[in-house]
Amino acid sequence: MRYFARTTALLVVAVAPVLAYAQLAPADAIKARINAYRELGASFKNLNDQLKSGQPAKVMLRHSARQIQSASKAQYGWFPAGSGPATGVKTKAKAAIWSDMALFQSLQKKFESEAGLMAKAVEQGDTSFIRKQAASLGRSCKACHDKFREES
């Protein structure tokens, strides 16, 4: 019974964000996605600012890494069907997201994996290792941007 309850709870946590975005009107889903990515960008900036400082504050690194990791898990629900550029609502998301969903999802999974490794690196506390992982995390983000995001 305990296994069933834990599995059900994990399923609800994993599926709820997807359902929440899917139930939004396309314009609202796009706005929510943009806001989520702005928050993710702020977390990346905070992480990188700390790494550029003389002595990064572990609490700030940990906070940013957790926010990035949380976003990496939530991102799967940020692109419901019908929330692309065909809506006429301004978005940097390319239509290729929905036409090549398999590649898009594989890049999302890579980002989630790198975000998890980032959180582990921060917990280990080795600043040079954290910097290397931050670069790897950034590359995983860029890989998706290169293929699926319009330039500004």
mmCIF file of C-alpha atoms in Angstrom:
data_model
loop_
_atom_site.group_PDB
_atom_site.id
_atom_site.type_symbol
_atom_site.label_atom_id
_atom_site.label_comp_id
_atom_site.label_asym_id
_atom_site.label_seq_id
_atom_site.Cartn_x
_atom_site.Cartn_y
_atom_site.Cartn_z
ATOM 1 C CA MET A 1 0.000 0.000 0.000
ATOM 2 C CA ARG A 2 2.835 2.398 0.840
ATOM 3 C CA TYR A 3 4.414 1.774 -2.586
ATOM 4 C CA PHE A 4 1.097 2.503 -4.308
ATOM 5 C CA ALA A 5 0.636 5.768 -2.385
ATOM 6 C CA ARG A 6 4.187 6.915 -3.147
ATOM 7 C CA THR A 7 3.864 5.993 -6.830
ATOM 8 C CA THR A 8 0.519 7.765 -7.088
ATOM 9 C CA ALA A 9 1.943 10.877 -5.429
ATOM 10 C CA LEU A 10 4.896 10.936 -7.841
ATOM 11 C CA LEU A 11 2.567 10.531 -10.788
ATOM 12 C CA VAL A 12 0.393 13.429 -9.628
ATOM 13 C CA VAL A 13 3.467 15.648 -9.153
ATOM 14 C CA ALA A 14 4.749 14.742 -12.622
ATOM 15 C CA VAL A 15 1.439 15.061 -14.487
ATOM 16 C CA ALA A 16 -0.162 18.052 -12.729
ATOM 17 C CA PRO A 17 2.004 20.738 -14.397
ATOM 18 C CA VAL A 18 1.352 19.245 -17.831
ATOM 19 C CA LEU A 19 -2.392 19.239 -17.252
ATOM 20 C CA ALA A 20 -2.307 22.771 -15.861
ATOM 21 C CA TYR A 21 -0.708 24.195 -19.017
ATOM 22 C CA ALA A 22 -2.851 22.039 -21.296
ATOM 23 C CA GLN A 23 -5.998 23.529 -19.764
ATOM 24 C CA LEU A 24 -4.927 27.124 -20.373
ATOM 25 C CA ALA A 25 -6.009 29.106 -23.384
ATOM 26 C CA PRO A 26 -3.125 29.209 -25.912
ATOM 27 C CA ALA A 27 -2.300 32.866 -25.172
ATOM 28 C CA ASP A 28 -2.250 32.156 -21.438
ATOM 29 C CA ALA A 29 -0.079 29.057 -21.917
ATOM 30 C CA ILE A 30 2.402 31.151 -23.906
ATOM 31 C CA LYS A 31 2.455 33.871 -21.231
ATOM 32 C CA ALA A 32 2.960 31.284 -18.490
ATOM 33 C CA ARG A 33 5.778 29.662 -20.497
ATOM 34 C CA ILE A 34 7.482 33.023 -21.054
ATOM 35 C CA ASN A 35 7.272 33.827 -17.337
ATOM 36 C CA ALA A 36 8.643 30.392 -16.432
ATOM 37 C CA TYR A 37 11.603 30.883 -18.768
ATOM 38 C CA ARG A 38 12.243 34.362 -17.366
ATOM 39 C CA GLU A 39 12.444 32.837 -13.894
ATOM 40 C CA LEU A 40 14.749 30.121 -15.222
ATOM 41 C CA GLY A 41 16.940 32.775 -16.848
ATOM 42 C CA ALA A 42 17.139 34.686 -13.569
ATOM 43 C CA SER A 43 18.247 31.505 -11.815
ATOM 44 C CA PHE A 44 20.957 30.960 -14.435
ATOM 45 C CA LYS A 45 22.089 34.574 -14.022
ATOM 46 C CA ASN A 46 22.257 34.239 -10.243
ATOM 47 C CA LEU A 47 24.229 31.007 -10.549
ATOM 48 C CA ASN A 48 26.686 32.479 -13.029
ATOM 49 C CA ASP A 49 27.051 35.734 -11.068
ATOM 50 C CA GLN A 50 27.973 33.710 -7.995
ATOM 51 C CA LEU A 51 30.512 31.689 -9.963
ATOM 52 C CA LYS A 52 32.082 34.896 -11.296
ATOM 53 C CA SER A 53 32.405 36.360 -7.810
ATOM 54 C CA GLY A 54 35.530 35.819 -5.758
ATOM 55 C CA GLN A 55 33.736 33.644 -3.236
ATOM 56 C CA PRO A 56 30.436 32.152 -4.347
ATOM 57 C CA ALA A 57 27.855 31.848 -1.600
ATOM 58 C CA LYS A 58 26.856 28.195 -1.342
ATOM 59 C CA VAL A 59 23.340 29.113 -0.252
ATOM 60 C CA MET A 60 22.868 31.164 -3.439
ATOM 61 C CA LEU A 61 24.333 28.412 -5.605
ATOM 62 C CA ARG A 62 22.079 25.864 -3.941
ATOM 63 C CA HIS A 63 18.995 28.052 -4.345
ATOM 64 C CA SER A 64 19.675 28.678 -8.034
ATOM 65 C CA ALA A 65 20.498 25.028 -8.722
ATOM 66 C CA ARG A 66 17.255 23.928 -7.080
ATOM 67 C CA GLN A 67 15.213 26.424 -9.079
ATOM 68 C CA ILE A 68 16.862 25.264 -12.300
ATOM 69 C CA GLN A 69 16.274 21.642 -11.405
ATOM 70 C CA SER A 70 12.632 22.348 -10.588
ATOM 71 C CA ALA A 71 12.152 24.140 -13.911
ATOM 72 C CA SER A 72 13.837 21.284 -15.759
ATOM 73 C CA LYS A 73 11.159 18.948 -14.431
ATOM 74 C CA ALA A 74 8.275 21.349 -15.037
ATOM 75 C CA GLN A 75 9.303 22.245 -18.602
ATOM 76 C CA TYR A 76 7.601 19.198 -20.102
ATOM 77 C CA GLY A 77 4.225 20.837 -19.582
ATOM 78 C CA TRP A 78 5.172 24.227 -20.965
ATOM 79 C CA PHE A 79 4.451 23.396 -24.605
ATOM 80 C CA PRO A 80 0.874 22.127 -24.898
ATOM 81 C CA ALA A 81 -0.540 21.539 -28.358
ATOM 82 C CA GLY A 82 -1.837 24.756 -29.857
ATOM 83 C CA SER A 83 0.568 27.069 -28.013
ATOM 84 C CA GLY A 84 2.960 27.661 -30.883
ATOM 85 C CA PRO A 85 3.484 30.535 -33.307
ATOM 86 C CA ALA A 86 0.366 29.625 -35.308
ATOM 87 C CA THR A 87 -1.698 31.238 -32.531
ATOM 88 C CA GLY A 88 -0.540 34.667 -33.634
ATOM 89 C CA VAL A 89 0.601 35.377 -30.082
ATOM 90 C CA LYS A 90 4.209 36.544 -29.892
ATOM 91 C CA THR A 91 6.431 33.627 -28.914
ATOM 92 C CA LYS A 92 10.015 32.643 -29.597
ATOM 93 C CA ALA A 93 9.019 28.985 -29.713
ATOM 94 C CA LYS A 94 9.458 27.622 -33.238
ATOM 95 C CA ALA A 95 6.802 25.460 -34.863
ATOM 96 C CA ALA A 96 9.504 22.762 -35.110
ATOM 97 C CA ILE A 97 8.833 21.969 -31.437
ATOM 98 C CA TRP A 98 5.504 20.403 -32.331
ATOM 99 C CA SER A 99 6.631 18.890 -35.651
ATOM 100 C CA ASP A 100 9.758 17.270 -34.153
ATOM 101 C CA MET A 101 8.553 16.549 -30.628
ATOM 102 C CA ALA A 102 10.824 13.490 -30.264
ATOM 103 C CA LEU A 103 13.998 15.563 -30.702
ATOM 104 C CA PHE A 104 12.576 18.371 -28.578
ATOM 105 C CA GLN A 105 11.780 15.982 -25.732
ATOM 106 C CA SER A 106 15.212 14.358 -25.945
ATOM 107 C CA LEU A 107 16.799 17.795 -25.528
ATOM 108 C CA GLN A 108 14.470 18.495 -22.599
ATOM 109 C CA LYS A 109 15.568 15.225 -20.987
ATOM 110 C CA LYS A 110 19.228 16.164 -21.480
ATOM 111 C CA PHE A 111 18.581 19.515 -19.801
ATOM 112 C CA GLU A 112 16.817 17.806 -16.901
ATOM 113 C CA SER A 113 19.736 15.411 -16.494
ATOM 114 C CA GLU A 114 22.286 18.256 -16.546
ATOM 115 C CA ALA A 115 20.200 20.223 -14.024
ATOM 116 C CA GLY A 116 20.240 17.232 -11.683
ATOM 117 C CA LEU A 117 24.010 16.953 -12.057
ATOM 118 C CA MET A 118 24.273 20.690 -11.327
ATOM 119 C CA ALA A 119 22.377 20.281 -8.071
ATOM 120 C CA LYS A 120 24.691 17.403 -7.097
ATOM 121 C CA ALA A 121 27.783 19.420 -8.004
ATOM 122 C CA VAL A 122 26.643 22.288 -5.783
ATOM 123 C CA GLU A 123 26.084 19.898 -2.883
ATOM 124 C CA GLN A 124 29.625 18.541 -3.324
ATOM 125 C CA GLY A 125 30.928 22.093 -3.038
ATOM 126 C CA ASP A 126 33.932 21.931 -5.406
ATOM 127 C CA THR A 127 33.780 25.308 -7.173
ATOM 128 C CA SER A 128 35.835 24.225 -10.197
ATOM 129 C CA PHE A 129 33.551 21.199 -10.675
ATOM 130 C CA ILE A 130 30.486 23.438 -10.276
ATOM 131 C CA ARG A 131 31.864 25.737 -12.999
ATOM 132 C CA LYS A 132 32.387 22.792 -15.355
ATOM 133 C CA GLN A 133 28.876 21.539 -14.698
ATOM 134 C CA ALA A 134 27.448 25.031 -15.185
ATOM 135 C CA ALA A 135 29.096 25.117 -18.618
ATOM 136 C CA SER A 136 27.648 21.703 -19.467
ATOM 137 C CA LEU A 137 24.222 22.807 -18.254
ATOM 138 C CA GLY A 138 24.467 25.941 -20.388
ATOM 139 C CA ARG A 139 25.372 23.876 -23.455
ATOM 140 C CA SER A 140 22.296 21.699 -22.938
ATOM 141 C CA CYS A 141 20.157 24.830 -22.796
ATOM 142 C CA LYS A 142 21.811 26.245 -25.908
ATOM 143 C CA ALA A 143 21.265 23.016 -27.858
ATOM 144 C CA CYS A 144 17.527 23.458 -27.507
ATOM 145 C CA HIS A 145 17.671 27.190 -28.256
ATOM 146 C CA ASP A 146 19.687 26.583 -31.427
ATOM 147 C CA LYS A 147 17.051 24.252 -32.853
ATOM 148 C CA PHE A 148 13.764 25.373 -31.326
ATOM 149 C CA ARG A 149 13.936 29.063 -30.356
ATOM 150 C CA GLU A 150 13.647 32.109 -32.603
ATOM 151 C CA GLU A 151 16.372 34.709 -32.322
ATOM 152 C CA SER A 152 15.483 37.958 -30.570
#
